[in-house]
Short mmCIF file of C-alpha atoms in Angstrom, two decimals:
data_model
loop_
_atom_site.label_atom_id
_atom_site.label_comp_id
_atom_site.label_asym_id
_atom_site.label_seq_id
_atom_site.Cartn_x
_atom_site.Cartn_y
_atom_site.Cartn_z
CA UNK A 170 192.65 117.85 84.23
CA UNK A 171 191.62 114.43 83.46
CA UNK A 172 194.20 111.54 84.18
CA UNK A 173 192.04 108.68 82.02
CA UNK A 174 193.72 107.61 79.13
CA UNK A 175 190.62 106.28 78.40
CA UNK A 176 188.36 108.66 78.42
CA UNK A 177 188.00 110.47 74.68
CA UNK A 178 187.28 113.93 73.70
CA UNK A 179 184.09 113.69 70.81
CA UNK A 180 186.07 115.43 67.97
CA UNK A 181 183.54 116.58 65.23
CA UNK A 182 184.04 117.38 61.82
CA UNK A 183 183.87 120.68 60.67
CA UNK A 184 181.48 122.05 57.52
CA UNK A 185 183.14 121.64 54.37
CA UNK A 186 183.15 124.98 53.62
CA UNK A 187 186.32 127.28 53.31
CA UNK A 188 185.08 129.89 56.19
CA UNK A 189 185.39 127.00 58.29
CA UNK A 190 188.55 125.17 57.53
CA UNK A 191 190.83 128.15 56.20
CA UNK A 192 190.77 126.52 52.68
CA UNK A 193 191.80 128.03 49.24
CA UNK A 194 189.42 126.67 47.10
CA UNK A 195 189.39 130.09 44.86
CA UNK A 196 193.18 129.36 44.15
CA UNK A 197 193.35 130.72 40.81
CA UNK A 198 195.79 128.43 38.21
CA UNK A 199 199.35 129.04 38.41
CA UNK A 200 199.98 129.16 34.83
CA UNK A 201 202.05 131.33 32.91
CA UNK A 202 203.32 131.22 29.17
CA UNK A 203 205.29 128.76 27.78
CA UNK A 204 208.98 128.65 28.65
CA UNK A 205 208.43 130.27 32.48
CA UNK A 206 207.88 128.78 35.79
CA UNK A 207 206.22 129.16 38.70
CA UNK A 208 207.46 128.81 42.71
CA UNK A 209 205.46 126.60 44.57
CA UNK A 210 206.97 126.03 48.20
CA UNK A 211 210.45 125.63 47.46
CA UNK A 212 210.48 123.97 44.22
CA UNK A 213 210.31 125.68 40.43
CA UNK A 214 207.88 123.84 38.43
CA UNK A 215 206.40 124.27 35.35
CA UNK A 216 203.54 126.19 34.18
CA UNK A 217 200.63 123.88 36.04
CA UNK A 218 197.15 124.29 37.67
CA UNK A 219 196.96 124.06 41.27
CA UNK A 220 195.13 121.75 42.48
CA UNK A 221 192.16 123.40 44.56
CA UNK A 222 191.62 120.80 47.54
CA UNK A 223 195.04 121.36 47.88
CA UNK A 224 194.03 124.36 50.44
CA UNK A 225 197.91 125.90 50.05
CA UNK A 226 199.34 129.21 48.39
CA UNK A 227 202.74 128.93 47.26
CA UNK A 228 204.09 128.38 50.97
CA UNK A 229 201.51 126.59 52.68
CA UNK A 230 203.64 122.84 51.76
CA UNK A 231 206.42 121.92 50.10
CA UNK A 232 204.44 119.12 49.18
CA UNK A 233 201.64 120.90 47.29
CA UNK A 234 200.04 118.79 44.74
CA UNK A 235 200.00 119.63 41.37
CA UNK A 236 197.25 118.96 38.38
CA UNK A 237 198.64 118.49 35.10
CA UNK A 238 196.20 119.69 32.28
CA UNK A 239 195.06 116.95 30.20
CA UNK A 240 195.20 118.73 27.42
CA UNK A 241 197.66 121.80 26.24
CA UNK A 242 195.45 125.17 26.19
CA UNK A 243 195.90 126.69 22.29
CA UNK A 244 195.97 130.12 23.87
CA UNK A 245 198.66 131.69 26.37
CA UNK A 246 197.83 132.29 29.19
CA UNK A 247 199.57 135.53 30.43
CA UNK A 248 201.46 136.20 33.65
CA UNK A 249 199.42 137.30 37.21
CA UNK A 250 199.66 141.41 36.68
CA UNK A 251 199.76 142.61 40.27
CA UNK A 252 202.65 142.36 42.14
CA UNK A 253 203.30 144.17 45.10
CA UNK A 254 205.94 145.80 46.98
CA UNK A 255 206.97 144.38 50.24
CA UNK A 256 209.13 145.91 53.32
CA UNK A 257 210.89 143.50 55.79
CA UNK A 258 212.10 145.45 58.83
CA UNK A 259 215.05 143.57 60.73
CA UNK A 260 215.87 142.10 57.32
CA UNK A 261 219.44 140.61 58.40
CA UNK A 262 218.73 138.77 61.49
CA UNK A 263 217.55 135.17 62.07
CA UNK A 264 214.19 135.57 60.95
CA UNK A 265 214.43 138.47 58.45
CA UNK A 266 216.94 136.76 56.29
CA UNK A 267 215.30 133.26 55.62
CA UNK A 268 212.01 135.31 55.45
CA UNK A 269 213.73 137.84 52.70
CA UNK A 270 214.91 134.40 50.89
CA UNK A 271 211.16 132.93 51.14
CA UNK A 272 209.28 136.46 49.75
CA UNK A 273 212.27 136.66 46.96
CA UNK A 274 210.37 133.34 45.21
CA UNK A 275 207.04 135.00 45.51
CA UNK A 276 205.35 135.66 41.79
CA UNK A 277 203.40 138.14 44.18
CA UNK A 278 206.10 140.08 45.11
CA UNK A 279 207.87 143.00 42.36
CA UNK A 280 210.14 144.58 44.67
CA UNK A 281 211.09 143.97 48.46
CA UNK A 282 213.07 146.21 50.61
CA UNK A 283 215.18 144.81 52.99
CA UNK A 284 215.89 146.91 55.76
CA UNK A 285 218.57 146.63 59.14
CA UNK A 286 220.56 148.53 61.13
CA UNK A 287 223.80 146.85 60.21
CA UNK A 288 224.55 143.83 57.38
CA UNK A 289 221.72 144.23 54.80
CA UNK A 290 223.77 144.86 51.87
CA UNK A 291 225.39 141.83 51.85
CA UNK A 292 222.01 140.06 52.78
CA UNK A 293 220.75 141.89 49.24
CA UNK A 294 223.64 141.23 47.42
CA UNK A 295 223.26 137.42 48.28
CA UNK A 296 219.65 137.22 47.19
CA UNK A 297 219.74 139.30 43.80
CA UNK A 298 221.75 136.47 42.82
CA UNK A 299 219.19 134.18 43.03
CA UNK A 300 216.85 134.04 39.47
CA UNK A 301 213.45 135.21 40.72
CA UNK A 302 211.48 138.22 39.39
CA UNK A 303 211.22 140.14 42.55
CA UNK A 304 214.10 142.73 43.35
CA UNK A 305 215.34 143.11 46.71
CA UNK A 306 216.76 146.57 47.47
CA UNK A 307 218.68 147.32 51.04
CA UNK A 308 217.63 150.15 53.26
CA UNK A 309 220.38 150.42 55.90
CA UNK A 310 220.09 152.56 59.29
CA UNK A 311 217.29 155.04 60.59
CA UNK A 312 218.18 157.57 57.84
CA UNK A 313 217.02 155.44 55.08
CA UNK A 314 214.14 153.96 57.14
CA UNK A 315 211.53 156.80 55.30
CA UNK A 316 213.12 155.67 51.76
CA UNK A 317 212.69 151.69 52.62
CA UNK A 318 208.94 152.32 53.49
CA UNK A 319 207.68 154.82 50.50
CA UNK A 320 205.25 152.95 48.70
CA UNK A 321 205.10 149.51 50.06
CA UNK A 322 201.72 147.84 50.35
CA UNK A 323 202.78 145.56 52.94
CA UNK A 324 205.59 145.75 56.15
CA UNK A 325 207.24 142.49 58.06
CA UNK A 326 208.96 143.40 61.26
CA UNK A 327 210.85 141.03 62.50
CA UNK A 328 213.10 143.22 64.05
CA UNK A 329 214.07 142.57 67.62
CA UNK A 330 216.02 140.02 69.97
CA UNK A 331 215.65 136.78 69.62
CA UNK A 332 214.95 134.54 73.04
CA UNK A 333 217.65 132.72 74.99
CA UNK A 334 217.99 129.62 76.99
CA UNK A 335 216.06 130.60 80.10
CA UNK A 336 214.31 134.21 78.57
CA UNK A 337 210.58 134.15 78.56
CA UNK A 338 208.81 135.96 75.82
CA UNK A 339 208.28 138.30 79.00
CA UNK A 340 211.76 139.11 79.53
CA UNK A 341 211.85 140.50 75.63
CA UNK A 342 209.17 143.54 76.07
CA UNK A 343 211.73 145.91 77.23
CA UNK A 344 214.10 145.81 74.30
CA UNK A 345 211.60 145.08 71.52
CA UNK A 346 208.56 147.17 72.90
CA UNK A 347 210.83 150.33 71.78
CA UNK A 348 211.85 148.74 68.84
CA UNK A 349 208.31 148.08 67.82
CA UNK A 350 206.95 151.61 68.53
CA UNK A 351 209.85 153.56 66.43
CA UNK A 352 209.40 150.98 63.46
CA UNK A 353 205.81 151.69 63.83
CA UNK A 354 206.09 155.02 63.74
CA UNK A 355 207.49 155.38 60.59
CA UNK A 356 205.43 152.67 59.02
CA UNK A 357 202.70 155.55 60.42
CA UNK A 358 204.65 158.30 58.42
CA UNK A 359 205.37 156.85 55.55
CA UNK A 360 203.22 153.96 54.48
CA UNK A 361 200.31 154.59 56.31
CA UNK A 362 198.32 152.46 54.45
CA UNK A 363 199.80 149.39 54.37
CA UNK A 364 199.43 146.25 55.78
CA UNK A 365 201.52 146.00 59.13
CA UNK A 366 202.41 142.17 60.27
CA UNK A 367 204.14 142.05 63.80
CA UNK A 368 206.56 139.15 64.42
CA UNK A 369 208.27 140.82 67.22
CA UNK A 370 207.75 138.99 70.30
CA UNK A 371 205.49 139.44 72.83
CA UNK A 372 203.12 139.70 70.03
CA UNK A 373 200.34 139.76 72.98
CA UNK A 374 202.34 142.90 73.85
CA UNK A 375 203.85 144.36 70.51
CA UNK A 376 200.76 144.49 68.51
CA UNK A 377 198.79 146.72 71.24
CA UNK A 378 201.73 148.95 71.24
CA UNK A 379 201.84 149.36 67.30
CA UNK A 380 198.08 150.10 67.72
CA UNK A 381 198.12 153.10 70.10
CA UNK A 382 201.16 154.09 68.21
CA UNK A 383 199.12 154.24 64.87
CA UNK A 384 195.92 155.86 66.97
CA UNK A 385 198.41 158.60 68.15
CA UNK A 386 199.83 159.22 64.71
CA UNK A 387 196.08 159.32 63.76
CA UNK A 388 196.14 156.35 60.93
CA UNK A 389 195.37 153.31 62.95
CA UNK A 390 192.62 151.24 60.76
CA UNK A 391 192.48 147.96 62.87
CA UNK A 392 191.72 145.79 60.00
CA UNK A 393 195.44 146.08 58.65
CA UNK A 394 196.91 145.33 61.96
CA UNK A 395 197.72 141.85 62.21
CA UNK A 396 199.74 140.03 64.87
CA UNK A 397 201.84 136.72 62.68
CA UNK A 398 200.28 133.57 64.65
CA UNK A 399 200.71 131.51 62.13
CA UNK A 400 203.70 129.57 63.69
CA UNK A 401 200.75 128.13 66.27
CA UNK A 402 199.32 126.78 63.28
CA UNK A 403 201.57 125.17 61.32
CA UNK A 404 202.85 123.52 64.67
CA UNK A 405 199.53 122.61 65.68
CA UNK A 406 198.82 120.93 62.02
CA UNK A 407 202.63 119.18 61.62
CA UNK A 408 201.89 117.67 65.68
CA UNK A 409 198.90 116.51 65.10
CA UNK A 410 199.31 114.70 61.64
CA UNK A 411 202.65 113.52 63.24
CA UNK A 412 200.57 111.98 66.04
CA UNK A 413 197.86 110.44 63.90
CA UNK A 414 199.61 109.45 60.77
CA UNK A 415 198.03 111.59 58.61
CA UNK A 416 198.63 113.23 55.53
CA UNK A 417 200.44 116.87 56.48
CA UNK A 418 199.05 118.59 53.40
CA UNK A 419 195.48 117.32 54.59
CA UNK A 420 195.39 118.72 58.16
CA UNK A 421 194.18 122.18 59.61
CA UNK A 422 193.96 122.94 63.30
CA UNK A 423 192.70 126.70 64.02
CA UNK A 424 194.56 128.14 66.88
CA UNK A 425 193.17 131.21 68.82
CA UNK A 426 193.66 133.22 71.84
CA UNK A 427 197.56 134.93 72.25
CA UNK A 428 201.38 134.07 70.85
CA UNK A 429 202.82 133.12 74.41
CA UNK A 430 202.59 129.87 76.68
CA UNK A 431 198.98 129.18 77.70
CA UNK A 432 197.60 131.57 75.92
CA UNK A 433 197.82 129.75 72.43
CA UNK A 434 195.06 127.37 72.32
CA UNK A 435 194.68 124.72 68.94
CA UNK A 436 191.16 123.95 68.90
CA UNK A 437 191.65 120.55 68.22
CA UNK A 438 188.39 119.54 68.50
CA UNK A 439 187.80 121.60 65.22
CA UNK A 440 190.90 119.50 63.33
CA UNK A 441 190.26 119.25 59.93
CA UNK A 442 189.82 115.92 59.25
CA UNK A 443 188.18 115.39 62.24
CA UNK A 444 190.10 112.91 64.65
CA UNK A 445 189.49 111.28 68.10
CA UNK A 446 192.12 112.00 70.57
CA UNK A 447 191.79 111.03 74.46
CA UNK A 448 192.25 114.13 77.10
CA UNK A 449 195.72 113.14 77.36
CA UNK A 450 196.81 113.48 73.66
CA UNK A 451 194.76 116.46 73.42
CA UNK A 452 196.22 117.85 76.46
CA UNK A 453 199.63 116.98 75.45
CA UNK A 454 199.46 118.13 71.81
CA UNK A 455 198.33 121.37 73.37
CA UNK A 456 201.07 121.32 75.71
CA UNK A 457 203.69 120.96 73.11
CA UNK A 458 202.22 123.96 70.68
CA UNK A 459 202.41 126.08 73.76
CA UNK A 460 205.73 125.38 73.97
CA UNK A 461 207.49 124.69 70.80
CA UNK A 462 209.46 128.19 71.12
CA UNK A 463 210.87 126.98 74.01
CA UNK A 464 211.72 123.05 72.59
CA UNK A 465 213.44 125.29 69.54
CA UNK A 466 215.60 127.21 71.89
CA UNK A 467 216.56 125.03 74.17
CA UNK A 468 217.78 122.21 71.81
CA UNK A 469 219.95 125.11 69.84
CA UNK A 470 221.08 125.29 73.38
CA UNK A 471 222.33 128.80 73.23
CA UNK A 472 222.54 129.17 69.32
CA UNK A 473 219.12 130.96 68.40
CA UNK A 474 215.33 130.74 68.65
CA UNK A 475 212.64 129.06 66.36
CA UNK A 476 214.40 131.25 63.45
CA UNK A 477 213.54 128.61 60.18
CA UNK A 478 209.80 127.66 61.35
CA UNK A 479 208.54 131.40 62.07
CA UNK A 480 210.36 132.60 59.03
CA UNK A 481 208.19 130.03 56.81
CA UNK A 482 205.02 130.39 58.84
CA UNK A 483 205.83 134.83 58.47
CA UNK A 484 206.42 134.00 54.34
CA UNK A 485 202.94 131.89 54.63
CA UNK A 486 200.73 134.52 55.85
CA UNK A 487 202.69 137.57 53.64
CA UNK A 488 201.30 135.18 50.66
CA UNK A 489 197.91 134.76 52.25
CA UNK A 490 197.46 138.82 53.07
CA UNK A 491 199.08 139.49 49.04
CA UNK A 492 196.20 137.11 47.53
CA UNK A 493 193.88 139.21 49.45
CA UNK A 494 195.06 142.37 48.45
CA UNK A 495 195.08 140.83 44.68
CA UNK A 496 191.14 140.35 45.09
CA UNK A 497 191.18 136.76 46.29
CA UNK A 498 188.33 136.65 48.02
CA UNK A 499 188.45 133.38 50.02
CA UNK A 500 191.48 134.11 52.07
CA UNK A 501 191.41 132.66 55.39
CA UNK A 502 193.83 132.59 58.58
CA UNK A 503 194.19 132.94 62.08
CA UNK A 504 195.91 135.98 63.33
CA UNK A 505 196.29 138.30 66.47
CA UNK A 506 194.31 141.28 65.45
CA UNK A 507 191.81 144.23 67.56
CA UNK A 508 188.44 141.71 68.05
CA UNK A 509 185.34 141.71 69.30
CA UNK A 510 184.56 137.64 69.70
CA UNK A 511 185.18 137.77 73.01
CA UNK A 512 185.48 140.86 75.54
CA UNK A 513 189.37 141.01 75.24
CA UNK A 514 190.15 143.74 72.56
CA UNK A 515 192.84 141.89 70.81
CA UNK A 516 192.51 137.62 70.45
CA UNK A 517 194.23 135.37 67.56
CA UNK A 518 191.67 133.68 65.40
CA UNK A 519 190.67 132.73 62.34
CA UNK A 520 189.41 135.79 59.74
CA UNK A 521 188.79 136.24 56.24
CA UNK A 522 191.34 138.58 54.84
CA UNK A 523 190.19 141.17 51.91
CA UNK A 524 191.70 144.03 49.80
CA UNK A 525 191.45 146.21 52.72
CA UNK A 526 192.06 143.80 55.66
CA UNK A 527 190.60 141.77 57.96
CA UNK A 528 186.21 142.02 56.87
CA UNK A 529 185.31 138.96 59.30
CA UNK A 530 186.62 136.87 62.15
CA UNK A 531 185.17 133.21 62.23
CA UNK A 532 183.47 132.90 65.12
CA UNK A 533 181.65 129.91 64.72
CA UNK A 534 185.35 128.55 65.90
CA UNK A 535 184.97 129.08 69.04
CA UNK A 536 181.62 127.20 69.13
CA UNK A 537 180.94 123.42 70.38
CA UNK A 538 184.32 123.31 71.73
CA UNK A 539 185.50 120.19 74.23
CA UNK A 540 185.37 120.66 77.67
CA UNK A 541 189.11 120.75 78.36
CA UNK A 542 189.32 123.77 75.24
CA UNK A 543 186.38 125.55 76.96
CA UNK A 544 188.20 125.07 80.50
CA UNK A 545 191.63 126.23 78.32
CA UNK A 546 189.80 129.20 76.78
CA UNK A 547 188.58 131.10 79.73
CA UNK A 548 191.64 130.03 81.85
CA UNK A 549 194.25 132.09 78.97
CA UNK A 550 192.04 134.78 79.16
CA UNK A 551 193.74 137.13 82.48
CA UNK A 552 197.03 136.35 81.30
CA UNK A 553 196.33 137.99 77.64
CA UNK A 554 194.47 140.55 78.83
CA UNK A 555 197.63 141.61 81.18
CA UNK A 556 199.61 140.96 77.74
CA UNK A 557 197.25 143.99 75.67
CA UNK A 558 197.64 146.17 78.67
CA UNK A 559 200.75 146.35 79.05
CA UNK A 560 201.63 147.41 75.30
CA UNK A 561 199.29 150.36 75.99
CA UNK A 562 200.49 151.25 79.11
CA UNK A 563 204.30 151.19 77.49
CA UNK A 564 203.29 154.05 74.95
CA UNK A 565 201.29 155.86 77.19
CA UNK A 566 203.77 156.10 79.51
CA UNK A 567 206.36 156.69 77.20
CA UNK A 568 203.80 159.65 76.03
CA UNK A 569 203.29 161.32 79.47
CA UNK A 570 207.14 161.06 80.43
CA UNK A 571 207.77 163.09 76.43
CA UNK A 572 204.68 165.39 77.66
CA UNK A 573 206.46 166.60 81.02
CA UNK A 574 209.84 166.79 79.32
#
């Protein structure tokens, strides 16, 4: 580690191009006939065309800028057509419920079931109040678990215990490693076609499990497997424009490698716009991404986790994977999924996202990188890989110990 605040890391630009920086520049115009209104972030606006530099969705700022038409088009334009049906599993804890609030304002989403083992009605009754097209319907307990996931082209689970003063993302596996593997299983038996996004922490650990889980049930198709990383990012991006002054809606900092500690590594060297940072703002930026779960939890001191953040970073990438299932086809993010860019078999990074899942990971991301990221990068690389294993050594135990009984 370098102790010069002098000494800089050479931070180049990136290519302009949205395989690159994540952008959106295909974002078709939000416009719908007279009298309705769109939900961009968290505020209803009238029918408008989205800027395309703006590089959001609906949830990617609150501060998304808007282009007004300079002049009124003669002709309607009609309402998006697909919409999509979305199930959130562990719907009334900390994370499910601002999550179920955030995917109620999606024009994406036609119908989302809410499911919990205790407290979802009232969750559902609270948001059917609220005036947005999509329906939210409860699914309460392991009996209506098959009903909740019949037909849904996309699953959340958030479900799972949240981490406490002093609990590492470690000390979770045991509880929410069997969670995650009987969620998974029905997803496997019931909507075995949808896309599957794993919040449950260890995601290093929780997304290999819902993987052999799949491969036993004989369904697993690794390109609709997706670990949510997405907190890493929008940490990495509000940091850094924090620490430079910048513009929030401009900035865009792909993070790779795992969701725990040192294994999540910005690549701040590919920042978009480029910036100059010495080793010791790029090794404290990195510091504090590694650790924001823990700076969440311990000033709630006692009273939850990073509940607000990954719930709008989880709504984020639901929006992301629905344009991509709509036929967007410049739908970019970084995301824990089975890879092959380096010889781990799972690793977060950027991928473009299609109608049937992930079709390529970015690798030119992990290219040119500063010496303290290439240090970073090989160093996170024993700790992950103990991470994937032992997800698939919890279900293959848990397979031979059924087998024997």
């Amino acid at each position: 580690m370098a102790t010069s605040t002098a000494a800089t890391l050479s931070l180049h630009p990136v290519p302009s191009s949205s395989a690159q920086t994540g952008s959106t520049s295909k974002t078709r115009p939000v416009a719908l006939t007279r009298g309705l209104t769109s939900f961009c972030g968290l505020k209803a606006l009238p029918s408008i065309s989205i800027d395309p530099h703006n590089r959001a969705g609906l949830l990617r700022s609150v501060n998304a800028r808007a282009t007004f038409p300079s002049q009124r088009s003669t002709q309607p334009i009609q309402p998006r057509a697909s919409t999509f049906k979305v199930a959130v599993l562990g719907a009334a804890g900390g994370i499910g419920q601002p999550l179920a609030l955030l995917l109620k304002m999606s024009p994406l989403i036609s119908a989302l079931h809410l499911y919990d083992i205790a407290n979802v009605k009232g969750t559902v009754a609270d948001l059917n109040h609220c005036n947005t097209p999509a329906r939210a319907i409860d699914f309460t307990g392991p009996a209506e678990l098959a009903s909740c996931l019949r037909g849904v082209d996309l699953v959340v689970i958030p479900a799972g215990v949240p981490r406490k003063p002093g609990m590492t993302r470690d000390d979770l596996f045991q509880i929410n490693a069997g969670i995650v593997k009987a969620l998974v299983a029905a997803v496997a038996d019931h909507a075995p076609q949808a896309f599957v996004h794993v919040i449950s922490n260890p995601v290093n650990s929780t997304v290999p499990i819902a993987a052999e889980v799949l491969k036993q049930k004989g369904v697993y198709d690794p390109r609709k497997l997706f670990g949510v990383t997405t907190l890493d990012v929008v940490r990495a991006n509000t940091f850094l424009a924090q620490k430079k002054n910048l513009r929030l809606i401009d900035v865009d900092v792909p993070v790779v490698g795992g969701h725990a500690g040192a294994t999540i590594l910005p690549l701040l060297s590919k920042a978009r716009p480029s910036v100059t940072l010495t080793v010791d703002e790029a090794e404290e930026l990195t510091a504090r991404v590694q650790n924001g779960g823990t700076e969440v939890v311990e000033a709630k001191a006692g009273a939850g986790s990073a509940t607000l953040s990954m719930a709008y970073a989880a709504a984020r990438f639901v929006e992301s994977s629905l344009r991509a299932l709509d036929g967007d086809g410049d739908v970019y993010e970084c995301v824990f999924v089975q890879s092959e860019l380096t010889e781990l078999p799972f690793f977060a990074s950027r991928v473009k996202i299609g109608r049937h899942g992930v079709e390529a990971a970015i690798s030119s991301d992990l290219v040119g990188l500063s010496e303290f990221e290439a240090k970073a990068l090989e160093a996170l690389k024993p700790e992950l890989r103990a991470s994937i294993e032992k997800g698939i050594s919890f279900v293959q135990k848990q397979q031979e110990a059924a087998g024997v009984m």
